[in-house]
CSV table of C-alpha atoms and ligand atoms in Angstrom, one decimal:
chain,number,residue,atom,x,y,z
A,1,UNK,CA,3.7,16.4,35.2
A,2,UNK,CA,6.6,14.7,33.7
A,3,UNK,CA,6.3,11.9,31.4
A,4,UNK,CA,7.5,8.9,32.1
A,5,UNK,CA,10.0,7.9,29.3
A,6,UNK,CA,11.7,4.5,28.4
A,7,UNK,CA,14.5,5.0,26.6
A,8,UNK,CA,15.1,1.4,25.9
A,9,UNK,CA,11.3,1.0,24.6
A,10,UNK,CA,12.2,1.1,20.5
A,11,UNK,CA,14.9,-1.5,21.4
A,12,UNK,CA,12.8,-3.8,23.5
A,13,UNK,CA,10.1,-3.8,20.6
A,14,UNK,CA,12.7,-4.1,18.4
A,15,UNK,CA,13.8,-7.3,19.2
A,16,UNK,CA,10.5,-8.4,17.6
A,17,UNK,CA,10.4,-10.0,14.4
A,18,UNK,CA,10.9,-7.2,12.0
A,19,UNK,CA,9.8,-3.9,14.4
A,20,UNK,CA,10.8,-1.2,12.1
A,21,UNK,CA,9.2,1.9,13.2
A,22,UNK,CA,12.6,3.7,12.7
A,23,UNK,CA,12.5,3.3,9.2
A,24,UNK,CA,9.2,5.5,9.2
A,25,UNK,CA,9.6,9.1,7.5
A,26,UNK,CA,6.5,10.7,9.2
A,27,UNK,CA,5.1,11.3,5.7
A,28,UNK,CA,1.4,11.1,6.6
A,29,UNK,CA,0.6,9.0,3.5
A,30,UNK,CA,-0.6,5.8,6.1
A,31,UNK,CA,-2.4,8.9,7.9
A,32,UNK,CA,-4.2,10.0,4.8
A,33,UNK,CA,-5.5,6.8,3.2
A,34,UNK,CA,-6.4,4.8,6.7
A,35,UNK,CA,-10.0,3.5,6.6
A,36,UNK,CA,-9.9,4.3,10.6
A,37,UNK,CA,-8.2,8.1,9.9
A,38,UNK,CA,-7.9,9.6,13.2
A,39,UNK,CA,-8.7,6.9,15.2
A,40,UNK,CA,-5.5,5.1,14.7
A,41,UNK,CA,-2.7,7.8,13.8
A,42,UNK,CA,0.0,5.3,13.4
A,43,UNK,CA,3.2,7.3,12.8
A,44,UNK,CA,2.1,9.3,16.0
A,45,UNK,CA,2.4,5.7,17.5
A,46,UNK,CA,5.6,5.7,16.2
A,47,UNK,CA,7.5,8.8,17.2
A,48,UNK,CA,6.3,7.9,21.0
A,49,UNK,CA,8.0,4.6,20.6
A,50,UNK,CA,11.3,6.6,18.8
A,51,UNK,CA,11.1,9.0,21.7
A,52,UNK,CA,10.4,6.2,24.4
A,53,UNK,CA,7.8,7.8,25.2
A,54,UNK,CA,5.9,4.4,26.9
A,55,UNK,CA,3.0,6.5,29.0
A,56,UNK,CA,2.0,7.9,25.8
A,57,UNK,CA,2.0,4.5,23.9
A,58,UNK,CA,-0.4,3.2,27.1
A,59,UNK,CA,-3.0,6.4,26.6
A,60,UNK,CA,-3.2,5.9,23.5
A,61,UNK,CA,-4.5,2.2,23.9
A,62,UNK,CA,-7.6,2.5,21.9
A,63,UNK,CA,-5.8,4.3,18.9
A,64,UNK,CA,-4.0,0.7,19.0
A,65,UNK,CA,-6.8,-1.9,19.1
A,66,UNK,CA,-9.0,0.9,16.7
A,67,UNK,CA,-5.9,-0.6,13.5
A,68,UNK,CA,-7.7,-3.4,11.4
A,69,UNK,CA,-4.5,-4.7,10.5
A,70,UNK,CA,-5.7,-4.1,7.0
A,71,UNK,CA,-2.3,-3.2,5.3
A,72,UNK,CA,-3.6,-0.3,3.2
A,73,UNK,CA,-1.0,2.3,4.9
A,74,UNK,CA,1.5,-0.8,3.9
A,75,UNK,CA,0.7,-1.3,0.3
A,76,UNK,CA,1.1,2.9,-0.1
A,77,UNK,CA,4.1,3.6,2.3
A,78,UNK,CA,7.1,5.3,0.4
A,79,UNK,CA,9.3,3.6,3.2
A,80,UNK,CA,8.0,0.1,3.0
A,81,UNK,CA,7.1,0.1,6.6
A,82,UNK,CA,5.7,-3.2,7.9
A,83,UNK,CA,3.1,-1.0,9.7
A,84,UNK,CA,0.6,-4.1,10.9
A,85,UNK,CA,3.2,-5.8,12.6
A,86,UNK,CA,4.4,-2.7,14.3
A,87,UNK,CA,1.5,-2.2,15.4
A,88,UNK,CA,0.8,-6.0,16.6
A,89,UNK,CA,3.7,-5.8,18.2
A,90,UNK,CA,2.6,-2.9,20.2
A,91,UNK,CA,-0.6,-4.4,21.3
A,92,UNK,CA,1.6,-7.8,22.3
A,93,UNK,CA,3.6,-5.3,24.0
A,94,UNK,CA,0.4,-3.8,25.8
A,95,UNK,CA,-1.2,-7.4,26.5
A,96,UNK,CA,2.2,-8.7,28.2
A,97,UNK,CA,3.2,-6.0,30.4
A,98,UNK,CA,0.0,-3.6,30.4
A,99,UNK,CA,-2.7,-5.8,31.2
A,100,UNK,CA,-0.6,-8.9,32.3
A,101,UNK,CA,-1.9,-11.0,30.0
A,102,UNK,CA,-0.4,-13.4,27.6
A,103,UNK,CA,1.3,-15.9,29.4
A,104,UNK,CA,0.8,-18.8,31.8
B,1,UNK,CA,-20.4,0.2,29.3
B,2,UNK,CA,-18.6,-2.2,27.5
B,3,UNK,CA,-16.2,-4.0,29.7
B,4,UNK,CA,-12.7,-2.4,29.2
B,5,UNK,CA,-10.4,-3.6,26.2
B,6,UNK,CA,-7.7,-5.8,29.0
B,7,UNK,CA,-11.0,-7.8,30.1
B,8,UNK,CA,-12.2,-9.0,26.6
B,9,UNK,CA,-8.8,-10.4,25.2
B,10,UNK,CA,-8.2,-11.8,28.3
B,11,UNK,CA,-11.6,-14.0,28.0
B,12,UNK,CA,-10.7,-14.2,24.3
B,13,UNK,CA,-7.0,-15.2,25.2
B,14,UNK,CA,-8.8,-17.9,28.2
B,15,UNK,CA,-11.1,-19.3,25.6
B,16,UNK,CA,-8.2,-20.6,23.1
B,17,UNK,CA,-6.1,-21.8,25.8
B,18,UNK,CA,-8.9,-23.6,27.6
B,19,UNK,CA,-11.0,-24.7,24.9
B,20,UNK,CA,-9.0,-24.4,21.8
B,21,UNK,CA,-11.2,-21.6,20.6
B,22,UNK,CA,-11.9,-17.9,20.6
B,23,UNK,CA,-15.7,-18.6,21.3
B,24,UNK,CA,-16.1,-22.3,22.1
B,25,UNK,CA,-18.7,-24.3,20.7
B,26,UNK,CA,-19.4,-28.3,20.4
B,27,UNK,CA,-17.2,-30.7,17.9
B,28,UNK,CA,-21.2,-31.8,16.8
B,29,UNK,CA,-22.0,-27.8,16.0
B,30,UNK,CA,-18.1,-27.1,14.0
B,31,UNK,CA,-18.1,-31.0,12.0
B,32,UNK,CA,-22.2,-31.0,10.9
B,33,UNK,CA,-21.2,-29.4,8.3
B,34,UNK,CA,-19.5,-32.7,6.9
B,35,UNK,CA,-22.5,-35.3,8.0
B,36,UNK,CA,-23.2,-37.1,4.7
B,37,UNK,CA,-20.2,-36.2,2.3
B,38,UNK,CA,-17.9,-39.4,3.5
B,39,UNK,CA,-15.0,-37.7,3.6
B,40,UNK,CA,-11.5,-39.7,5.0
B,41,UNK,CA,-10.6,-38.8,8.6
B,42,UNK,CA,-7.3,-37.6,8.1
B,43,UNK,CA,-4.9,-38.6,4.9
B,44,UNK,CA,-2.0,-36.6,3.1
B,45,UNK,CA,-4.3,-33.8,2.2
B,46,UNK,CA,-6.9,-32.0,4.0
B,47,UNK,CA,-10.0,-29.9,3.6
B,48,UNK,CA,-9.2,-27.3,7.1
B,49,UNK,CA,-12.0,-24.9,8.0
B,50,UNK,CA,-10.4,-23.5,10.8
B,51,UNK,CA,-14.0,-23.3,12.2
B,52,UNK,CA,-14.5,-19.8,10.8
B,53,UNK,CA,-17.9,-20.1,8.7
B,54,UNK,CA,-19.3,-22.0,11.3
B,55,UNK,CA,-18.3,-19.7,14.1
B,56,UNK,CA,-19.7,-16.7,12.6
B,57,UNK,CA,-23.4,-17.6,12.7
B,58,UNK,CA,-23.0,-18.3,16.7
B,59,UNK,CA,-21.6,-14.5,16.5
B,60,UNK,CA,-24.5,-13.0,14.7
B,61,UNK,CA,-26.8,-14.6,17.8
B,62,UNK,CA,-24.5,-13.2,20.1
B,63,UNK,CA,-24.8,-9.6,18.4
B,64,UNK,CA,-28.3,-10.1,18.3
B,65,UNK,CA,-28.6,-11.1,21.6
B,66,UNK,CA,-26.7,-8.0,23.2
B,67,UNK,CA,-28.2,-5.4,20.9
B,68,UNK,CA,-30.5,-3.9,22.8
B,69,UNK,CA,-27.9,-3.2,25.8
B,70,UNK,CA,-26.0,-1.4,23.0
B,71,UNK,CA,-22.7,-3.0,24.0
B,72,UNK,CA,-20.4,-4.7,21.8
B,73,UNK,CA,-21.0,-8.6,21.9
B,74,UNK,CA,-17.8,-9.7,23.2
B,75,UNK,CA,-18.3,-7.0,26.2
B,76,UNK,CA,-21.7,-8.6,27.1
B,77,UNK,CA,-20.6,-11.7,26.7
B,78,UNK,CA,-17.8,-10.9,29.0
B,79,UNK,CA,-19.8,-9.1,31.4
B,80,UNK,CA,-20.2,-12.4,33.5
B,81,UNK,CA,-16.8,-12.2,34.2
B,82,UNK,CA,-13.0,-13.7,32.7
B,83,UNK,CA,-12.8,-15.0,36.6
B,84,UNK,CA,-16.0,-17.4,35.7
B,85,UNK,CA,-15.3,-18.0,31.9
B,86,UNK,CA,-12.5,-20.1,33.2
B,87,UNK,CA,-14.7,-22.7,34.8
B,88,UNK,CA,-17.8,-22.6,33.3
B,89,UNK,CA,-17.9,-22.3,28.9
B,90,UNK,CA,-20.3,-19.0,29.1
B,91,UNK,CA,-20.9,-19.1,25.5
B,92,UNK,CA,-23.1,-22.4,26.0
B,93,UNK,CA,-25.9,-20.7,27.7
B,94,UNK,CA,-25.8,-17.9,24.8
B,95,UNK,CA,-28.3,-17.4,22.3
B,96,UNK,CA,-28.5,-20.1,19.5
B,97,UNK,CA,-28.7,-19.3,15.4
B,98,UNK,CA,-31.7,-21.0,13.6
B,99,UNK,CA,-30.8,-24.2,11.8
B,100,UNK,CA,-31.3,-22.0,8.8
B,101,UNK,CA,-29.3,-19.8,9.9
B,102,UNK,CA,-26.5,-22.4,10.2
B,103,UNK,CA,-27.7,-23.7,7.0
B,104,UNK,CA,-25.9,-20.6,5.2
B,105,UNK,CA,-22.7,-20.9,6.4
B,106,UNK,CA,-22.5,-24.8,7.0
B,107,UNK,CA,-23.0,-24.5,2.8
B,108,UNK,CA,-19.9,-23.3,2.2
B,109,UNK,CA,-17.7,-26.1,2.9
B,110,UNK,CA,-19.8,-28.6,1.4
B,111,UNK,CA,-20.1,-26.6,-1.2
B,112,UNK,CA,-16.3,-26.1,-1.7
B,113,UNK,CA,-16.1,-30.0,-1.6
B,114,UNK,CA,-18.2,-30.5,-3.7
B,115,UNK,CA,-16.2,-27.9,-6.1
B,116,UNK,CA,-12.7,-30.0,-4.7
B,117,UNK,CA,-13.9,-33.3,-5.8
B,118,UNK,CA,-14.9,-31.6,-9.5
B,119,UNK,CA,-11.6,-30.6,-9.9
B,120,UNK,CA,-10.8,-34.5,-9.3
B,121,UNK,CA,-8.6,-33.3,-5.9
B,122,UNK,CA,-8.7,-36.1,-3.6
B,123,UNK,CA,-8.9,-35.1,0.5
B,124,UNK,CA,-9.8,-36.0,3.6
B,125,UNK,CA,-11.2,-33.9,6.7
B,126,UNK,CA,-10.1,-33.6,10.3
B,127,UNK,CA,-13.6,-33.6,11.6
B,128,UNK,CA,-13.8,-32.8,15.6
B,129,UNK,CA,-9.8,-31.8,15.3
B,130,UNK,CA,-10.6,-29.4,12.3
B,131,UNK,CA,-9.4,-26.5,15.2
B,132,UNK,CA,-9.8,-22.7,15.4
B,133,UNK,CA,-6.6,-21.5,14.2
B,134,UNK,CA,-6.1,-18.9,16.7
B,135,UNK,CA,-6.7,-15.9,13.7
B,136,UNK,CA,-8.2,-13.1,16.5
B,137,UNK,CA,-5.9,-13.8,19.4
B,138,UNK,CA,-2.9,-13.2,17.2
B,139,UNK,CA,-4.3,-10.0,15.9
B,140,UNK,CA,-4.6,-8.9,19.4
B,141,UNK,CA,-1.1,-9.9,20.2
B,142,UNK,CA,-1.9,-13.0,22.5
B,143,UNK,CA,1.5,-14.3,20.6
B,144,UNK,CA,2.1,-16.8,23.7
B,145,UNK,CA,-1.0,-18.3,23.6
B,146,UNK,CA,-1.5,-18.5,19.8
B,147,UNK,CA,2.2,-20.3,20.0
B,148,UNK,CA,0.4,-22.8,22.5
B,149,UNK,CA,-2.2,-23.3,20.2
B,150,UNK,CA,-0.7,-23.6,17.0
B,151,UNK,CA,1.3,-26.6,18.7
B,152,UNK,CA,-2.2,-28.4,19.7
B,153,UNK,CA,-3.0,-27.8,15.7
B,154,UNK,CA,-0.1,-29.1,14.1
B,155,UNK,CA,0.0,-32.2,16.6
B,156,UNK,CA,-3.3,-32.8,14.8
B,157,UNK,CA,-1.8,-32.5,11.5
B,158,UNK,CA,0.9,-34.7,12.7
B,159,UNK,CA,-1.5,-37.6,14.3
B,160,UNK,CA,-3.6,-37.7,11.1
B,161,UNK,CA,-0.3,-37.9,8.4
B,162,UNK,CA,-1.5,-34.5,6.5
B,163,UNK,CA,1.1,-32.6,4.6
B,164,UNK,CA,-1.4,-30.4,2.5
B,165,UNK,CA,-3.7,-28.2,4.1
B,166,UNK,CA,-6.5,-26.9,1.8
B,167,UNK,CA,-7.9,-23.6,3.4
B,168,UNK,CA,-11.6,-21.8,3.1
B,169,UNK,CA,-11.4,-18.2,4.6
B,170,UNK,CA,-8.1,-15.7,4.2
B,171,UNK,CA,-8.1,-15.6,8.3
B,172,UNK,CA,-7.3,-19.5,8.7
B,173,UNK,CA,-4.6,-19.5,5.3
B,174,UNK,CA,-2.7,-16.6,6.1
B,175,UNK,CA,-2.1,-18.0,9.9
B,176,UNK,CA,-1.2,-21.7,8.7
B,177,UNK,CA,0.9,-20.4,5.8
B,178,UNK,CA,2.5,-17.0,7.0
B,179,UNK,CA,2.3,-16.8,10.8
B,180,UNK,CA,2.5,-20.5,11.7
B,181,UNK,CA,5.9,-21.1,10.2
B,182,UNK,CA,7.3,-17.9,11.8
B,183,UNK,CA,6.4,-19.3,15.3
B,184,UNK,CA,6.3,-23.3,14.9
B,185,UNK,CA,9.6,-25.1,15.0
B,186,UNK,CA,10.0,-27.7,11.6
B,187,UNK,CA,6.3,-26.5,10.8
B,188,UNK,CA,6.4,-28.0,7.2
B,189,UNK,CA,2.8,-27.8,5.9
B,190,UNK,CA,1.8,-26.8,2.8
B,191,UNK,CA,-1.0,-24.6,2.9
B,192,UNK,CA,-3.7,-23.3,-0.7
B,193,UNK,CA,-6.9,-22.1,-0.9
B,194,UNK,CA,-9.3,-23.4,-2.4
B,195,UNK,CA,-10.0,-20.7,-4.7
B,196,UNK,CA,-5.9,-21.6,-6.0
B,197,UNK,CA,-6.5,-24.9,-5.9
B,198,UNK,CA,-9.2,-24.8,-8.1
B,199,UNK,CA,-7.3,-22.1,-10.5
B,200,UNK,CA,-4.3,-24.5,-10.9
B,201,UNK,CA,-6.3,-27.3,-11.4
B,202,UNK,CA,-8.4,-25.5,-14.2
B,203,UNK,CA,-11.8,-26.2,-12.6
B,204,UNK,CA,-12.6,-23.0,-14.5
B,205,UNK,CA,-11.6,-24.7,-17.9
B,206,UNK,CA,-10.7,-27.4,-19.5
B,207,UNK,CA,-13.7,-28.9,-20.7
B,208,UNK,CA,-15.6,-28.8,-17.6
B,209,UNK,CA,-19.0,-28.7,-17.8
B,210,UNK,CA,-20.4,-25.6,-16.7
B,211,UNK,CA,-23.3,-23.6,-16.0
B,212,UNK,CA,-22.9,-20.2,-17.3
B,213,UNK,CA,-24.5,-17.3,-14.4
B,214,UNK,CA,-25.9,-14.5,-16.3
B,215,UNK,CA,-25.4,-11.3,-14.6
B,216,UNK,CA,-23.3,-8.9,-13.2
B,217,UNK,CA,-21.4,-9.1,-9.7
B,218,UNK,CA,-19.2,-6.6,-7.6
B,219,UNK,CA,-15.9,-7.9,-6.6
B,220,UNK,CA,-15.2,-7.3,-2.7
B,221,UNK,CA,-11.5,-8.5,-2.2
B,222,UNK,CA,-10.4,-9.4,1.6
B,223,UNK,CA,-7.5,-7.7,2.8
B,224,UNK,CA,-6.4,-10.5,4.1
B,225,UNK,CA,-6.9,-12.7,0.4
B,226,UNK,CA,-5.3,-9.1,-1.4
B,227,UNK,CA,-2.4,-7.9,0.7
B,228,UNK,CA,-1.4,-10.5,3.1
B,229,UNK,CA,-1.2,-13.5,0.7
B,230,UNK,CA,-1.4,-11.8,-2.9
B,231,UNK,CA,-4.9,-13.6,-3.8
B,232,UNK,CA,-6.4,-11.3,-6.6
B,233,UNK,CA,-6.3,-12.9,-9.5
B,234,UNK,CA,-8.0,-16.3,-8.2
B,235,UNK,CA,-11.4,-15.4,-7.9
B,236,UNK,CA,-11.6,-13.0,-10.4
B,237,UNK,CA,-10.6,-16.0,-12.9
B,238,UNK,CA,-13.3,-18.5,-11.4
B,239,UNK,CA,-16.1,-15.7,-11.2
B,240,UNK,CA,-15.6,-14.8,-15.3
B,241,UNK,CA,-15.4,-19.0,-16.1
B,242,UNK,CA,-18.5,-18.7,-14.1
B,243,UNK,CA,-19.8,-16.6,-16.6
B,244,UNK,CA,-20.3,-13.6,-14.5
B,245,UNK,CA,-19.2,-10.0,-15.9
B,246,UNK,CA,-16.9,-8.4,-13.1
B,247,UNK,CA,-17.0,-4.8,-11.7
B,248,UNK,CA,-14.3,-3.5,-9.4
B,249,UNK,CA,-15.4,-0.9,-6.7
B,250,UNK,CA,-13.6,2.2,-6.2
B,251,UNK,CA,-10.3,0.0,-3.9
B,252,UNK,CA,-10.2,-3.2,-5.3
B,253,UNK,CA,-7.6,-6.0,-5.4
B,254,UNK,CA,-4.8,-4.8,-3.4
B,255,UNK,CA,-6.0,-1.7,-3.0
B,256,UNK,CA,-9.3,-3.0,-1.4
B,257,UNK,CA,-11.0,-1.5,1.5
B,258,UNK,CA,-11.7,-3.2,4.7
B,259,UNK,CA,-14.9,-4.2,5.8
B,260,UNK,CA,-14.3,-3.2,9.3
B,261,UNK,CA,-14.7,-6.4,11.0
B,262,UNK,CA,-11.1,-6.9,12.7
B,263,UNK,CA,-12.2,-4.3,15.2
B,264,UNK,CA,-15.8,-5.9,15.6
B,265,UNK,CA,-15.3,-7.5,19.4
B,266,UNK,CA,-13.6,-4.2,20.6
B,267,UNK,CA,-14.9,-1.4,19.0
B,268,UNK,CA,-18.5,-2.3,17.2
B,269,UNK,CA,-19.6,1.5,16.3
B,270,UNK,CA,-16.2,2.0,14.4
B,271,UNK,CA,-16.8,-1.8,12.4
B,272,UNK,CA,-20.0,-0.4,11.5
B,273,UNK,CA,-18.8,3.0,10.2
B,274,UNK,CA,-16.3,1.5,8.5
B,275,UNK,CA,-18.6,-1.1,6.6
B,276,UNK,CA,-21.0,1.9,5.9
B,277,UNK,CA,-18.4,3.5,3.5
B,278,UNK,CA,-17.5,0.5,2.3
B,279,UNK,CA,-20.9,-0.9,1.4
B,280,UNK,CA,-21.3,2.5,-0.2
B,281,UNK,CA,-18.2,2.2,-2.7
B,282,UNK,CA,-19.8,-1.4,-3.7
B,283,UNK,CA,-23.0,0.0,-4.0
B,284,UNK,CA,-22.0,2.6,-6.3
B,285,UNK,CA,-21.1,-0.3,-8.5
B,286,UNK,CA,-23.4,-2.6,-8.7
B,287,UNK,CA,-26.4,-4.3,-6.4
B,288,UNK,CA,-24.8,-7.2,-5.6
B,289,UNK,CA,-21.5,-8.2,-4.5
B,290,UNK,CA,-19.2,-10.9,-3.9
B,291,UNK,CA,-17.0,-12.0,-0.9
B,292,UNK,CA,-14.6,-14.9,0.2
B,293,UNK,CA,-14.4,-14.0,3.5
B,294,UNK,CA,-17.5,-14.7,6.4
B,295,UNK,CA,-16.1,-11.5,8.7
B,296,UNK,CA,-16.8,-9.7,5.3
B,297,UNK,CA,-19.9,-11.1,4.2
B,298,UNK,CA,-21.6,-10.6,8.2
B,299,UNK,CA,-19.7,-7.3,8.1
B,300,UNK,CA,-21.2,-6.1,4.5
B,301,UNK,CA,-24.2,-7.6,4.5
B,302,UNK,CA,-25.6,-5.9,8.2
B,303,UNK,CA,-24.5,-2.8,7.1
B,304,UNK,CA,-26.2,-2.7,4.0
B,305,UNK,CA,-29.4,-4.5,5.1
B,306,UNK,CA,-31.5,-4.7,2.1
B,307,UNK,CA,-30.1,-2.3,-0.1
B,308,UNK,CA,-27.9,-4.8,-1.4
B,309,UNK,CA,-27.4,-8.3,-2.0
B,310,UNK,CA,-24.2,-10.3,-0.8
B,311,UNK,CA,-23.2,-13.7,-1.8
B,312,UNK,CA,-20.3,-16.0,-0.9
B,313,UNK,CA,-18.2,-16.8,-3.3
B,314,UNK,CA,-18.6,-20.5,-2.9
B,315,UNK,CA,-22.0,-20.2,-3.6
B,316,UNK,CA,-21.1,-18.9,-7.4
B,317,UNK,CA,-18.7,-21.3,-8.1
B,318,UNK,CA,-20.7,-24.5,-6.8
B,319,UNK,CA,-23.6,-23.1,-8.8
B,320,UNK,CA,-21.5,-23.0,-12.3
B,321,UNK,CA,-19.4,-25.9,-12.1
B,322,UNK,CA,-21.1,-28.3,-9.5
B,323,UNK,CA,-24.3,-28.0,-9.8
C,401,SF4,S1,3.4,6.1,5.1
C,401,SF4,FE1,5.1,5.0,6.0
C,401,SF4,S2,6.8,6.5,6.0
C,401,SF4,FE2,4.9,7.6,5.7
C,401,SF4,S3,4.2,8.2,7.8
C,401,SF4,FE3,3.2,6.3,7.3
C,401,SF4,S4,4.6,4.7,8.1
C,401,SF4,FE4,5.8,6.6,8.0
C,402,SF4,S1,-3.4,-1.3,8.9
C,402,SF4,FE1,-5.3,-0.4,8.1
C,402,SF4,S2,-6.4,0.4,9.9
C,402,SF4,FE2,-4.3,0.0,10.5
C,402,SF4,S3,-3.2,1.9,10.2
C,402,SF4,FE3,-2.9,0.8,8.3
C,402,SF4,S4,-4.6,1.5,7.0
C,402,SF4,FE4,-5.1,2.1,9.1
């Protein structure tokens, strides 16, 4: 099966207010002190956006409701990632084109 | 089953756009809470509830209610279908709280009023146009319709002359203060909590007359409160003018732990895992805590049933210094 990739995926999102998954070092800090741990994974989320990788983003739907938006990856991350709103903007993201939702 | 994740924030996202709010209820239900207190319609400065405390006993009914199906309550309650929910207000025919269960969280505004008005702050209220401020919708990335809405809230602001917004709960300041001026052209509100209000005005202090609380109480800081708008020191100050001695759990301040209740209308079992550890780290220091936050307090307070007492922080502050 080949995966359907969007190359132009980390640039759509990017045009978001402030989407800076590409500033992420994959250090697993977020990873290690997430209330949610496995559930949300959000530098995985990341490297699928990086790799436009936008099939993978959709299966993995759940992982990106399951964030609480809490910020505690945020207040520990070396990079100063703004996690949250990466990840809101993935669920925008989902809502708009994924489950045509949003608008009108 | 609970319905799939597309069909619940598309009745959430129908709700706000339709009815101004993520679970509809009457003006007479969200404005009871000011029946007596004679406060202004309207005026430079306003007491705003974003309807949060009151929406939240309406949300314990509906958890109640769907239980037994063991499905989350916003996948019950959107089991009759997003098609209907757009002509008919579904959550009218749900189940109803007590009147003393309404009792508890109608308290805490009139409570913080009466806290306001010791401080000698003079404010109004925006009664039936006090609206939901679209807190849940954003989280789940409506952004188009939370844009919508936020319009319909600060033409209320505009019609009634407010320029100072006094807030309750985290979820309602952090969208009028941080989100709303991202998204809303010329949005020039000013936005406090009440628990800063009350700091800067030295409620706490300066010869006030208080009633010293004996005892000891756990502090359980918001996320929201913490990390989104830097609200630490705030209640810590008013809870120790209280009298109170102050323990921190395990994450405290900005290093606090959620209490699991953003992902409450999706994913139910992983809110109530997530408040199991964390009514575990509170428990560890102390039997009773404090929260500023009603998602925390329901949140906290199911999952440690009677193992622990939880009390809003309203309820502390009312008791020393307006009682
Ligand atoms: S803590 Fe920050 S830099 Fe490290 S993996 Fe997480 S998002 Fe990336
Ligand atoms: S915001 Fe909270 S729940 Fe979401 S990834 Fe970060 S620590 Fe985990």
């Amino acid at each position: 099966m080949t995966a359907l990739v969007n190359p132009g995926l980390a640039d759509e999102l990017a045009r978001s207010d402030g989407f800076d998954a590409d500033a992420c070092m994959n250090c697993g800090v977020c990873s290690a002190i997430c209330p949610m741990g496995v559930d949300v994974e959000v530098r995985r989320l990341f490297r699928y956006v990086l790799l436009g990788m936008e099939d993978k983003v959709r299966a993995e739907t759940e992982r990106v409701f399951s964030c609480l938006l809490c910020r505690m990856c945020e207040e520990n991350c070396p990079a100063g990632v703004h996690i949250a709103e990466n990840v809101r903007t993935l669920r925008h993201h989902i809502v708009r084109t994924g489950f045509g939702l949003g608008e009108g | 089953m609970p319905l799939a994740t597309a069909d619940v924030i598309g009745i959430l996202g129908d709700n706000l756009r339709l009815r101004k709010s993520v679970l509809p209820l009457s003006s007479k239900v969200t404005t009871r809470w000011t029946e007596g207190l004679g406060l202004p319609r309207g005026g430079e400065t306003v007491l705003y509830t974003g309807m949060m405390y009151q929406l939240i006993p309406y949300i314990e009914g509906l958890v109640r209610a769907v239980d037994r199906l063991g499905d989350s309550w916003m996948g019950s309650y959107t089991k009759l279908g997003r098609r209907v929910n757009r002509l008919v207000n579904i959550s009218a025919f749900m189940a109803r709280p007590s009147a003393a269960e309404r009792a508890v969280y109608d308290r805490v505004p009139i409570d913080v009023v009466h806290l306001l008005r010791r401080a000698g702050v003079r404010f109004g209220a925006l009664y039936e146009d006090d609206l939901y401020s679209g807190a849940l919708a954003y989280d789940l990335g409506l952004d188009e319709i939370v844009a919508e809405h936020a319009a319909k809230v600060l033409a209320a602001f505009r019609k009634h002359g407010v320029k100072q917004v006094i807030t309750i709960d985290p979820h309602t300041t952090t969208m009028l203060r941080s989100v709303y001026p991202r998204i809303l052209e010329g949005y020039d509100i000013g936005v406090s909590s009440y628990l800063e209000v009350l700091t800067e005005k030295g409620v706490a202090g300066n010869g006030h007359r208080v009633r010293p609380i004996d005892g000891e109480v756990v502090v359980h800081d918001s996320c929201v409160f913490a990390r989104y708008e830097g609200v630490v020191d705030e209640p810590r100050t008013l809870l120790a003018a209280a009298g109170l001695t102050l323990r921190d759990p395990e994450n405290a301040g900005r290093q606090t732990w959620c209490c699991g209740g953003p992902v409450e209308s999706l994913y139910p079992a992983k809110a109530a895992a997530n408040a199991e550890k964390r009514v575990a780290q509170l428990r560890a220091a102390g039997d009773e805590a404090v929260t500023m936050c009603p998602m925390c307090f329901v949140n906290l307070s199911s999952a440690a049933g009677s193992t622990m007492r939880f009390r809003d922080i309203s309820e502390y502050l009312r008791e020393a210094f307006a009682s």
